[in-house]
PDB file of C-alpha atoms in Angstrom:
ATOM      1  CA  MET A   1     121.962  56.303  37.331  1.00  0.00           C
ATOM      2  CA  ARG A   2     123.704  55.248  40.540  1.00  0.00           C
ATOM      3  CA  GLY A   3     123.210  54.416  44.194  1.00  0.00           C
ATOM      4  CA  CYS A   4     119.713  54.424  45.615  1.00  0.00           C
ATOM      5  CA  LEU A   5     118.081  55.455  42.339  1.00  0.00           C
ATOM      6  CA  HIS A   6     119.677  52.545  40.501  1.00  0.00           C
ATOM      7  CA  ARG A   7     118.686  50.070  43.230  1.00  0.00           C
ATOM      8  CA  LYS A   8     115.085  51.266  43.273  1.00  0.00           C
ATOM      9  CA  MET A   9     114.748  51.152  39.507  1.00  0.00           C
ATOM     10  CA  HIS A  10     116.354  47.708  39.346  1.00  0.00           C
ATOM     11  CA  SER A  11     113.970  46.412  42.014  1.00  0.00           C
ATOM     12  CA  LEU A  12     110.953  47.738  40.116  1.00  0.00           C
ATOM     13  CA  THR A  13     112.141  46.146  36.887  1.00  0.00           C
ATOM     14  CA  MET A  14     112.626  42.775  38.560  1.00  0.00           C
ATOM     15  CA  SER A  15     109.166  42.969  40.132  1.00  0.00           C
ATOM     16  CA  PHE A  16     107.713  43.198  36.633  1.00  0.00           C
ATOM     17  CA  ALA A  17     109.554  40.046  35.590  1.00  0.00           C
ATOM     18  CA  ASN A  18     107.820  37.772  38.095  1.00  0.00           C
ATOM     19  CA  SER A  19     105.518  34.936  37.081  1.00  0.00           C
ATOM     20  CA  THR A  20     102.317  36.709  38.190  1.00  0.00           C
ATOM     21  CA  ILE A  21     102.887  39.648  35.854  1.00  0.00           C
ATOM     22  CA  ILE A  22     103.814  37.304  32.997  1.00  0.00           C
ATOM     23  CA  LYS A  23     100.820  35.084  33.695  1.00  0.00           C
ATOM     24  CA  ASP A  24      98.201  37.812  34.004  1.00  0.00           C
ATOM     25  CA  HIS A  25      99.381  40.424  31.514  1.00  0.00           C
ATOM     26  CA  LEU A  26     102.475  39.807  29.425  1.00  0.00           C
ATOM     27  CA  LEU A  27     101.386  36.547  27.770  1.00  0.00           C
ATOM     28  CA  VAL A  28      98.024  38.042  26.844  1.00  0.00           C
ATOM     29  CA  ASP A  29      99.635  41.105  25.290  1.00  0.00           C
ATOM     30  CA  ILE A  30     102.249  39.057  23.424  1.00  0.00           C
ATOM     31  CA  ASP A  31      99.579  36.806  21.938  1.00  0.00           C
ATOM     32  CA  ARG A  32      97.397  39.727  20.882  1.00  0.00           C
ATOM     33  CA  LEU A  33     100.183  41.855  19.396  1.00  0.00           C
ATOM     34  CA  VAL A  34     101.786  38.968  17.504  1.00  0.00           C
ATOM     35  CA  ARG A  35      98.417  38.023  16.004  1.00  0.00           C
ATOM     36  CA  LEU A  36      97.769  41.649  15.090  1.00  0.00           C
ATOM     37  CA  ASN A  37     101.080  41.937  13.267  1.00  0.00           C
ATOM     38  CA  LEU A  38     100.831  38.540  11.569  1.00  0.00           C
ATOM     39  CA  ASP A  39      97.405  39.462  10.207  1.00  0.00           C
ATOM     40  CA  SER A  40      98.868  42.639   8.708  1.00  0.00           C
ATOM     41  CA  TRP A  41     101.594  40.815   6.758  1.00  0.00           C
ATOM     42  CA  THR A  42     101.108  40.620   3.004  1.00  0.00           C
ATOM     43  CA  GLY A  43     103.682  39.118   0.699  1.00  0.00           C
ATOM     44  CA  ARG A  44     107.353  39.311   1.587  1.00  0.00           C
ATOM     45  CA  ILE A  45     108.370  40.937   4.877  1.00  0.00           C
ATOM     46  CA  LEU A  46     111.650  41.900   6.553  1.00  0.00           C
ATOM     47  CA  LEU A  47     111.639  39.777   9.687  1.00  0.00           C
ATOM     48  CA  MET A  48     114.058  41.939  11.668  1.00  0.00           C
ATOM     49  CA  GLU A  49     111.963  45.059  11.102  1.00  0.00           C
ATOM     50  CA  GLU A  50     108.753  43.268  12.038  1.00  0.00           C
ATOM     51  CA  ALA A  51     110.388  41.882  15.187  1.00  0.00           C
ATOM     52  CA  LYS A  52     111.461  45.398  16.151  1.00  0.00           C
ATOM     53  CA  LYS A  53     107.948  46.676  15.621  1.00  0.00           C
ATOM     54  CA  ILE A  54     106.408  43.940  17.776  1.00  0.00           C
ATOM     55  CA  THR A  55     109.015  44.481  20.502  1.00  0.00           C
ATOM     56  CA  PHE A  56     108.436  48.234  20.613  1.00  0.00           C
ATOM     57  CA  GLU A  57     104.651  47.871  20.699  1.00  0.00           C
ATOM     58  CA  LEU A  58     104.840  45.310  23.491  1.00  0.00           C
ATOM     59  CA  THR A  59     107.222  47.490  25.495  1.00  0.00           C
ATOM     60  CA  MET A  60     104.954  50.525  25.173  1.00  0.00           C
ATOM     61  CA  LYS A  61     102.021  48.426  26.343  1.00  0.00           C
ATOM     62  CA  GLN A  62     103.872  47.146  29.410  1.00  0.00           C
ATOM     63  CA  LEU A  63     105.358  50.517  30.320  1.00  0.00           C
ATOM     64  CA  LEU A  64     102.477  52.869  29.563  1.00  0.00           C
ATOM     65  CA  SER A  65      99.396  50.750  28.725  1.00  0.00           C
ATOM     66  CA  ILE A  66      99.338  52.277  25.244  1.00  0.00           C
ATOM     67  CA  ASP A  67      98.142  50.065  22.400  1.00  0.00           C
ATOM     68  CA  PRO A  68      99.638  50.289  18.890  1.00  0.00           C
ATOM     69  CA  CYS A  69      98.490  53.431  17.135  1.00  0.00           C
ATOM     70  CA  GLU A  70      99.740  56.215  14.900  1.00  0.00           C
ATOM     71  CA  TRP A  71     101.409  57.900  17.897  1.00  0.00           C
ATOM     72  CA  THR A  72     103.402  54.802  18.893  1.00  0.00           C
ATOM     73  CA  GLU A  73     104.539  54.198  15.313  1.00  0.00           C
ATOM     74  CA  LYS A  74     105.677  57.809  14.968  1.00  0.00           C
ATOM     75  CA  LEU A  75     107.521  57.556  18.283  1.00  0.00           C
ATOM     76  CA  ARG A  76     109.168  54.297  17.177  1.00  0.00           C
ATOM     77  CA  LYS A  77     110.568  55.898  14.033  1.00  0.00           C
ATOM     78  CA  ILE A  78     112.039  58.745  16.071  1.00  0.00           C
ATOM     79  CA  TYR A  79     113.394  56.262  18.599  1.00  0.00           C
ATOM     80  CA  MET A  80     115.164  54.267  15.866  1.00  0.00           C
ATOM     81  CA  ARG A  81     117.369  57.301  15.280  1.00  0.00           C
ATOM     82  CA  VAL A  82     118.338  57.197  18.950  1.00  0.00           C
ATOM     83  CA  ILE A  83     119.495  53.592  18.523  1.00  0.00           C
ATOM     84  CA  GLU A  84     121.561  54.539  15.466  1.00  0.00           C
ATOM     85  CA  GLY A  85     123.535  56.898  17.687  1.00  0.00           C
ATOM     86  CA  PHE A  86     124.869  53.959  19.701  1.00  0.00           C
ATOM     87  CA  PHE A  87     126.853  52.739  16.705  1.00  0.00           C
ATOM     88  CA  CYS A  88     128.677  55.862  15.614  1.00  0.00           C
ATOM     89  CA  ILE A  89     131.420  58.215  16.778  1.00  0.00           C
ATOM     90  CA  PRO A  90     130.100  59.917  19.955  1.00  0.00           C
ATOM     91  CA  SER A  91     130.829  63.416  18.747  1.00  0.00           C
ATOM     92  CA  PRO A  92     128.184  65.970  17.737  1.00  0.00           C
ATOM     93  CA  ILE A  93     130.858  67.780  15.732  1.00  0.00           C
ATOM     94  CA  PHE A  94     132.114  64.918  13.560  1.00  0.00           C
ATOM     95  CA  SER A  95     129.034  62.684  13.400  1.00  0.00           C
ATOM     96  CA  ILE A  96     125.732  63.747  11.878  1.00  0.00           C
ATOM     97  CA  THR A  97     124.201  60.457  13.046  1.00  0.00           C
ATOM     98  CA  TYR A  98     125.196  61.123  16.645  1.00  0.00           C
ATOM     99  CA  ARG A  99     123.897  64.688  16.497  1.00  0.00           C
ATOM    100  CA  ARG A 100     120.610  63.443  15.085  1.00  0.00           C
ATOM    101  CA  ALA A 101     120.414  60.764  17.799  1.00  0.00           C
ATOM    102  CA  ILE A 102     120.807  63.360  20.558  1.00  0.00           C
ATOM    103  CA  LYS A 103     118.008  65.462  19.074  1.00  0.00           C
ATOM    104  CA  SER A 104     115.806  62.388  18.649  1.00  0.00           C
ATOM    105  CA  ARG A 105     116.407  61.336  22.241  1.00  0.00           C
ATOM    106  CA  LYS A 106     115.175  64.754  23.341  1.00  0.00           C
ATOM    107  CA  ARG A 107     112.057  64.380  21.182  1.00  0.00           C
ATOM    108  CA  VAL A 108     111.333  60.933  22.627  1.00  0.00           C
ATOM    109  CA  ALA A 109     111.748  62.294  26.158  1.00  0.00           C
ATOM    110  CA  GLU A 110     109.401  65.197  25.401  1.00  0.00           C
ATOM    111  CA  ALA A 111     106.742  62.844  24.041  1.00  0.00           C
ATOM    112  CA  LEU A 112     107.007  60.583  27.090  1.00  0.00           C
ATOM    113  CA  SER A 113     106.925  63.598  29.416  1.00  0.00           C
ATOM    114  CA  LEU A 114     103.501  64.550  28.087  1.00  0.00           C
ATOM    115  CA  VAL A 115     102.225  61.041  28.812  1.00  0.00           C
ATOM    116  CA  VAL A 116     103.766  61.010  32.292  1.00  0.00           C
ATOM    117  CA  ARG A 117     102.248  64.369  33.229  1.00  0.00           C
ATOM    118  CA  GLU A 118      98.805  63.342  31.999  1.00  0.00           C
ATOM    119  CA  ARG A 119      98.972  59.994  33.759  1.00  0.00           C
ATOM    120  CA  ARG A 120     100.100  61.633  37.005  1.00  0.00           C
ATOM    121  CA  LYS A 121      96.995  63.823  36.931  1.00  0.00           C
ATOM    122  CA  GLU A 122      94.859  60.724  36.401  1.00  0.00           C
ATOM    123  CA  SER A 123      96.653  58.935  39.235  1.00  0.00           C
ATOM    124  CA  GLU A 124      95.986  61.815  41.614  1.00  0.00           C
ATOM    125  CA  LYS A 125      92.289  61.476  40.749  1.00  0.00           C
ATOM    126  CA  GLY A 126      92.383  57.796  41.672  1.00  0.00           C
ATOM    127  CA  LEU A 127      92.578  56.365  38.148  1.00  0.00           C
ATOM    128  CA  LYS A 128      95.050  53.462  38.256  1.00  0.00           C
ATOM    129  CA  LYS A 129      96.549  51.247  35.566  1.00  0.00           C
ATOM    130  CA  ASN A 130      98.615  48.112  35.980  1.00  0.00           C
ATOM    131  CA  ASP A 131     101.856  49.031  34.239  1.00  0.00           C
ATOM    132  CA  MET A 132     105.396  50.174  34.947  1.00  0.00           C
ATOM    133  CA  LEU A 133     104.455  53.850  35.025  1.00  0.00           C
ATOM    134  CA  ALA A 134     101.858  53.217  37.729  1.00  0.00           C
ATOM    135  CA  ALA A 135     104.477  51.333  39.753  1.00  0.00           C
ATOM    136  CA  LEU A 136     106.856  54.278  39.412  1.00  0.00           C
ATOM    137  CA  PHE A 137     104.176  56.661  40.662  1.00  0.00           C
ATOM    138  CA  ASP A 138     103.513  54.448  43.691  1.00  0.00           C
ATOM    139  CA  SER A 139     107.170  53.889  44.570  1.00  0.00           C
ATOM    140  CA  ASN A 140     109.149  56.042  46.980  1.00  0.00           C
ATOM    141  CA  GLY A 141     112.069  57.967  45.555  1.00  0.00           C
ATOM    142  CA  CYS A 142     115.504  58.461  47.072  1.00  0.00           C
ATOM    143  CA  GLY A 143     115.085  61.722  48.919  1.00  0.00           C
ATOM    144  CA  GLY A 144     115.299  60.322  52.443  1.00  0.00           C
ATOM    145  CA  GLY A 145     118.426  59.312  54.269  1.00  0.00           C
ATOM    146  CA  ASP A 146     117.253  55.700  54.443  1.00  0.00           C
ATOM    147  CA  GLY A 147     116.581  55.492  50.724  1.00  0.00           C
ATOM    148  CA  GLY A 148     112.948  56.540  50.993  1.00  0.00           C
ATOM    149  CA  GLY A 149     111.680  59.782  49.546  1.00  0.00           C
ATOM    150  CA  ALA A 150     108.612  61.583  48.339  1.00  0.00           C
ATOM    151  CA  GLY A 151     108.595  59.762  45.029  1.00  0.00           C
ATOM    152  CA  PHE A 152     110.322  59.912  41.682  1.00  0.00           C
ATOM    153  CA  THR A 153     110.239  63.154  39.746  1.00  0.00           C
ATOM    154  CA  ASP A 154     108.800  63.235  36.238  1.00  0.00           C
ATOM    155  CA  ASP A 155     112.293  63.708  34.808  1.00  0.00           C
ATOM    156  CA  GLU A 156     113.586  60.626  36.651  1.00  0.00           C
ATOM    157  CA  ILE A 157     110.643  58.580  35.420  1.00  0.00           C
ATOM    158  CA  VAL A 158     111.085  59.689  31.807  1.00  0.00           C
ATOM    159  CA  ASP A 159     114.804  58.934  31.926  1.00  0.00           C
ATOM    160  CA  PHE A 160     114.079  55.459  33.271  1.00  0.00           C
ATOM    161  CA  LEU A 161     111.418  54.773  30.635  1.00  0.00           C
ATOM    162  CA  VAL A 162     113.844  55.730  27.877  1.00  0.00           C
ATOM    163  CA  SER A 163     116.468  53.456  29.445  1.00  0.00           C
ATOM    164  CA  LEU A 164     114.047  50.518  29.444  1.00  0.00           C
ATOM    165  CA  LEU A 165     113.236  51.112  25.792  1.00  0.00           C
ATOM    166  CA  VAL A 166     116.939  51.058  24.970  1.00  0.00           C
ATOM    167  CA  ALA A 167     117.554  47.943  27.074  1.00  0.00           C
ATOM    168  CA  GLY A 168     114.940  45.772  25.413  1.00  0.00           C
ATOM    169  CA  TYR A 169     114.364  47.014  21.883  1.00  0.00           C
ATOM    170  CA  ASP A 170     117.386  45.898  19.862  1.00  0.00           C
ATOM    171  CA  THR A 171     118.341  42.903  22.006  1.00  0.00           C
ATOM    172  CA  THR A 172     114.902  41.286  22.001  1.00  0.00           C
ATOM    173  CA  SER A 173     114.169  41.840  18.321  1.00  0.00           C
ATOM    174  CA  THR A 174     117.603  40.575  17.275  1.00  0.00           C
ATOM    175  CA  THR A 175     117.205  37.451  19.403  1.00  0.00           C
ATOM    176  CA  MET A 176     113.768  36.788  17.889  1.00  0.00           C
ATOM    177  CA  THR A 177     115.204  37.080  14.391  1.00  0.00           C
ATOM    178  CA  LEU A 178     118.145  34.804  15.146  1.00  0.00           C
ATOM    179  CA  ALA A 179     115.817  32.210  16.672  1.00  0.00           C
ATOM    180  CA  VAL A 180     113.989  31.985  13.347  1.00  0.00           C
ATOM    181  CA  LYS A 181     117.294  31.675  11.487  1.00  0.00           C
ATOM    182  CA  PHE A 182     118.622  28.948  13.769  1.00  0.00           C
ATOM    183  CA  ILE A 183     115.518  26.761  13.652  1.00  0.00           C
ATOM    184  CA  THR A 184     115.204  27.287   9.892  1.00  0.00           C
ATOM    185  CA  ASP A 185     118.767  26.015   9.524  1.00  0.00           C
ATOM    186  CA  THR A 186     117.941  23.052  11.799  1.00  0.00           C
ATOM    187  CA  PRO A 187     114.970  21.207  10.210  1.00  0.00           C
ATOM    188  CA  LEU A 188     114.707  18.591  12.969  1.00  0.00           C
ATOM    189  CA  ALA A 189     114.388  21.312  15.603  1.00  0.00           C
ATOM    190  CA  LEU A 190     111.787  23.121  13.510  1.00  0.00           C
ATOM    191  CA  ALA A 191     109.760  19.927  13.115  1.00  0.00           C
ATOM    192  CA  GLN A 192     109.837  19.131  16.838  1.00  0.00           C
ATOM    193  CA  LEU A 193     108.976  22.721  17.721  1.00  0.00           C
ATOM    194  CA  LYS A 194     106.039  22.684  15.314  1.00  0.00           C
ATOM    195  CA  ASP A 195     104.783  19.372  16.727  1.00  0.00           C
ATOM    196  CA  GLU A 196     104.890  20.787  20.256  1.00  0.00           C
ATOM    197  CA  HIS A 197     102.920  23.869  19.246  1.00  0.00           C
ATOM    198  CA  ASP A 198     100.448  21.937  17.086  1.00  0.00           C
ATOM    199  CA  GLU A 199      99.682  19.668  20.029  1.00  0.00           C
ATOM    200  CA  ILE A 200      98.809  22.688  22.170  1.00  0.00           C
ATOM    201  CA  ARG A 201      96.830  24.326  19.378  1.00  0.00           C
ATOM    202  CA  ALA A 202      94.780  21.153  18.830  1.00  0.00           C
ATOM    203  CA  ARG A 203      93.429  21.449  22.375  1.00  0.00           C
ATOM    204  CA  LYS A 204      92.237  25.027  21.877  1.00  0.00           C
ATOM    205  CA  ALA A 205      89.741  26.911  19.753  1.00  0.00           C
ATOM    206  CA  ALA A 206      91.211  28.725  16.763  1.00  0.00           C
ATOM    207  CA  SER A 207      90.681  32.134  18.357  1.00  0.00           C
ATOM    208  CA  ALA A 208      91.758  31.128  21.878  1.00  0.00           C
ATOM    209  CA  SER A 209      94.776  33.020  23.169  1.00  0.00           C
ATOM    210  CA  LEU A 210      97.931  31.639  24.740  1.00  0.00           C
ATOM    211  CA  GLU A 211      97.544  30.822  28.436  1.00  0.00           C
ATOM    212  CA  TRP A 212      99.913  30.120  31.298  1.00  0.00           C
ATOM    213  CA  VAL A 213      99.268  26.378  31.160  1.00  0.00           C
ATOM    214  CA  ASP A 214     100.216  26.434  27.460  1.00  0.00           C
ATOM    215  CA  TYR A 215     103.436  28.261  28.204  1.00  0.00           C
ATOM    216  CA  LYS A 216     104.340  25.695  30.856  1.00  0.00           C
ATOM    217  CA  SER A 217     103.674  22.905  28.338  1.00  0.00           C
ATOM    218  CA  MET A 218     106.491  23.919  25.994  1.00  0.00           C
ATOM    219  CA  PRO A 219     109.661  22.194  27.253  1.00  0.00           C
ATOM    220  CA  PHE A 220     111.317  22.002  23.840  1.00  0.00           C
ATOM    221  CA  THR A 221     110.424  25.624  23.099  1.00  0.00           C
ATOM    222  CA  GLN A 222     112.361  26.585  26.229  1.00  0.00           C
ATOM    223  CA  CYS A 223     115.298  24.507  24.990  1.00  0.00           C
ATOM    224  CA  VAL A 224     115.247  26.461  21.718  1.00  0.00           C
ATOM    225  CA  ILE A 225     115.102  29.755  23.606  1.00  0.00           C
ATOM    226  CA  ASN A 226     118.038  28.816  25.838  1.00  0.00           C
ATOM    227  CA  GLU A 227     120.145  27.656  22.918  1.00  0.00           C
ATOM    228  CA  THR A 228     119.350  30.778  20.904  1.00  0.00           C
ATOM    229  CA  LEU A 229     120.453  32.975  23.799  1.00  0.00           C
ATOM    230  CA  ARG A 230     123.596  30.890  24.299  1.00  0.00           C
ATOM    231  CA  VAL A 231     124.732  30.905  20.673  1.00  0.00           C
ATOM    232  CA  SER A 232     123.650  34.410  19.692  1.00  0.00           C
ATOM    233  CA  ASN A 233     125.185  36.224  22.683  1.00  0.00           C
ATOM    234  CA  ILE A 234     123.374  39.481  21.946  1.00  0.00           C
ATOM    235  CA  ILE A 235     124.855  40.834  25.169  1.00  0.00           C
ATOM    236  CA  SER A 236     128.522  39.894  24.860  1.00  0.00           C
ATOM    237  CA  GLY A 237     129.284  40.800  28.458  1.00  0.00           C
ATOM    238  CA  VAL A 238     128.613  43.124  31.367  1.00  0.00           C
ATOM    239  CA  PHE A 239     130.688  45.658  33.271  1.00  0.00           C
ATOM    240  CA  ARG A 240     130.828  45.558  37.049  1.00  0.00           C
ATOM    241  CA  ARG A 241     132.762  47.439  39.715  1.00  0.00           C
ATOM    242  CA  ALA A 242     134.450  45.545  42.557  1.00  0.00           C
ATOM    243  CA  MET A 243     133.000  46.869  45.814  1.00  0.00           C
ATOM    244  CA  LYS A 244     135.781  45.166  47.792  1.00  0.00           C
ATOM    245  CA  ASP A 245     139.018  43.279  47.119  1.00  0.00           C
ATOM    246  CA  VAL A 246     138.131  39.999  45.406  1.00  0.00           C
ATOM    247  CA  ASP A 247     140.407  36.945  45.214  1.00  0.00           C
ATOM    248  CA  ILE A 248     139.838  34.666  42.209  1.00  0.00           C
ATOM    249  CA  LYS A 249     142.168  31.761  41.417  1.00  0.00           C
ATOM    250  CA  GLY A 250     145.211  33.418  42.924  1.00  0.00           C
ATOM    251  CA  TYR A 251     144.502  36.852  41.465  1.00  0.00           C
ATOM    252  CA  THR A 252     143.303  39.842  43.438  1.00  0.00           C
ATOM    253  CA  ILE A 253     140.891  42.317  41.892  1.00  0.00           C
ATOM    254  CA  PRO A 254     141.351  45.548  43.876  1.00  0.00           C
ATOM    255  CA  ARG A 255     138.370  47.372  45.251  1.00  0.00           C
ATOM    256  CA  GLY A 256     137.088  49.980  42.801  1.00  0.00           C
ATOM    257  CA  SER A 257     138.324  48.121  39.714  1.00  0.00           C
ATOM    258  CA  LYS A 258     136.033  47.809  36.719  1.00  0.00           C
ATOM    259  CA  VAL A 259     135.602  44.251  35.494  1.00  0.00           C
ATOM    260  CA  PHE A 260     134.187  43.029  32.190  1.00  0.00           C
ATOM    261  CA  THR A 261     132.491  39.651  32.524  1.00  0.00           C
ATOM    262  CA  SER A 262     132.452  38.009  29.086  1.00  0.00           C
ATOM    263  CA  LEU A 263     129.284  35.960  28.665  1.00  0.00           C
ATOM    264  CA  ARG A 264     130.370  35.015  25.157  1.00  0.00           C
ATOM    265  CA  ALA A 265     133.547  33.407  26.497  1.00  0.00           C
ATOM    266  CA  VAL A 266     131.451  31.265  28.844  1.00  0.00           C
ATOM    267  CA  HIS A 267     128.775  30.287  26.321  1.00  0.00           C
ATOM    268  CA  LEU A 268     131.136  29.383  23.490  1.00  0.00           C
ATOM    269  CA  SER A 269     133.735  27.573  25.568  1.00  0.00           C
ATOM    270  CA  GLN A 270     134.331  23.917  24.747  1.00  0.00           C
ATOM    271  CA  ASP A 271     134.977  23.404  28.457  1.00  0.00           C
ATOM    272  CA  ASN A 272     131.358  24.281  29.197  1.00  0.00           C
ATOM    273  CA  PHE A 273     129.493  23.004  26.135  1.00  0.00           C
ATOM    274  CA  LYS A 274     130.286  20.198  23.722  1.00  0.00           C
ATOM    275  CA  ASP A 275     130.408  21.501  20.139  1.00  0.00           C
ATOM    276  CA  ALA A 276     129.871  24.936  21.621  1.00  0.00           C
ATOM    277  CA  ARG A 277     129.474  26.714  18.283  1.00  0.00           C
ATOM    278  CA  VAL A 278     126.772  24.327  17.061  1.00  0.00           C
ATOM    279  CA  PHE A 279     123.088  25.179  17.540  1.00  0.00           C
ATOM    280  CA  ASP A 280     121.828  22.169  19.487  1.00  0.00           C
ATOM    281  CA  PRO A 281     118.637  22.810  21.509  1.00  0.00           C
ATOM    282  CA  TRP A 282     118.531  19.172  22.650  1.00  0.00           C
ATOM    283  CA  ARG A 283     121.547  19.811  24.882  1.00  0.00           C
ATOM    284  CA  TRP A 284     119.174  21.609  27.283  1.00  0.00           C
ATOM    285  CA  GLU A 285     117.181  18.451  27.839  1.00  0.00           C
ATOM    286  CA  LYS A 286     120.115  17.241  29.921  1.00  0.00           C
ATOM    287  CA  THR A 287     122.106  20.416  30.728  1.00  0.00           C
ATOM    288  CA  SER A 288     121.027  22.716  33.542  1.00  0.00           C
ATOM    289  CA  ASP A 289     124.205  24.011  35.193  1.00  0.00           C
ATOM    290  CA  PRO A 290     123.334  27.661  36.038  1.00  0.00           C
ATOM    291  CA  THR A 291     126.999  28.642  36.408  1.00  0.00           C
ATOM    292  CA  LYS A 292     127.585  28.026  32.691  1.00  0.00           C
ATOM    293  CA  PHE A 293     124.619  29.881  31.239  1.00  0.00           C
ATOM    294  CA  HIS A 294     123.628  33.518  31.597  1.00  0.00           C
ATOM    295  CA  ALA A 295     120.589  34.353  29.466  1.00  0.00           C
ATOM    296  CA  ILE A 296     121.295  38.081  29.613  1.00  0.00           C
ATOM    297  CA  TRP A 297     123.650  38.566  32.498  1.00  0.00           C
ATOM    298  CA  GLY A 298     122.490  35.758  34.764  1.00  0.00           C
ATOM    299  CA  ARG A 299     124.703  35.012  37.744  1.00  0.00           C
ATOM    300  CA  ALA A 300     127.748  36.817  36.384  1.00  0.00           C
ATOM    301  CA  LYS A 301     127.587  39.158  39.354  1.00  0.00           C
ATOM    302  CA  GLU A 302     127.856  36.333  41.875  1.00  0.00           C
ATOM    303  CA  MET A 303     130.468  34.467  39.851  1.00  0.00           C
ATOM    304  CA  SER A 304     132.798  37.442  39.727  1.00  0.00           C
ATOM    305  CA  GLY A 305     132.263  38.272  43.399  1.00  0.00           C
ATOM    306  CA  LEU A 306     131.001  41.751  42.548  1.00  0.00           C
TER     307      LEU A 306
END
């Protein structure tokens, strides 16, 4: 995915990360899906697997407005085989796992294609939903010379939906699991986090869902989130291509060069954070330098001049 198509898709993704979308839709869905899964837990559970399930269900809801059901669970199990293919030898001849991942990716795409075709028919009849797929239907494609076209094809939309599933599934669920580990290993942080949440809960009815004002009343929770992202470094770095010659500290990066920006090197550097390898959420009560923290990829693009 390059050029105009990449820019358009990136713009659409960012538009779904704004505060209005989070306020009106995402928080409500998170609250409902987490409650639904918590109520289904009996006895001992595998946290990582449950986090993956919640993440997948939430993603399907945001992308396609599909609630958890037998179809989504079946799709998730097929999709997990796609993820397994990322961690094996990329050869269909020597790797059964890779060969199975390729076949599973095709099955996922076929399942999503059916949804896209059905939703397009509904859209043409005037039936609209507030999700990523609806935004893709409404957006111009890249057919015109100025970057505007007649709209994205079904194949382009399906490919993008699969890419979004890949981008958020493993990273989000792993971060959620590590957050639980870190606060469990840090009793003082767990106690303060619980106090913050109990204070909010005391103001609400037992069945009342999480609201925007509640989210904005969680300063220590945000500290825990930031510190989890900093220490865990789920995304170790990002690749970028220099679009022009870039001079950095006496070195010249030639135009066209590929550069790997290491977020891990920034987050775990003693020059940037005291006791950098220690989980310390309280550091964020006084630290806010955006050049030293990149939650996923942050300002790495600007920092590297790419």
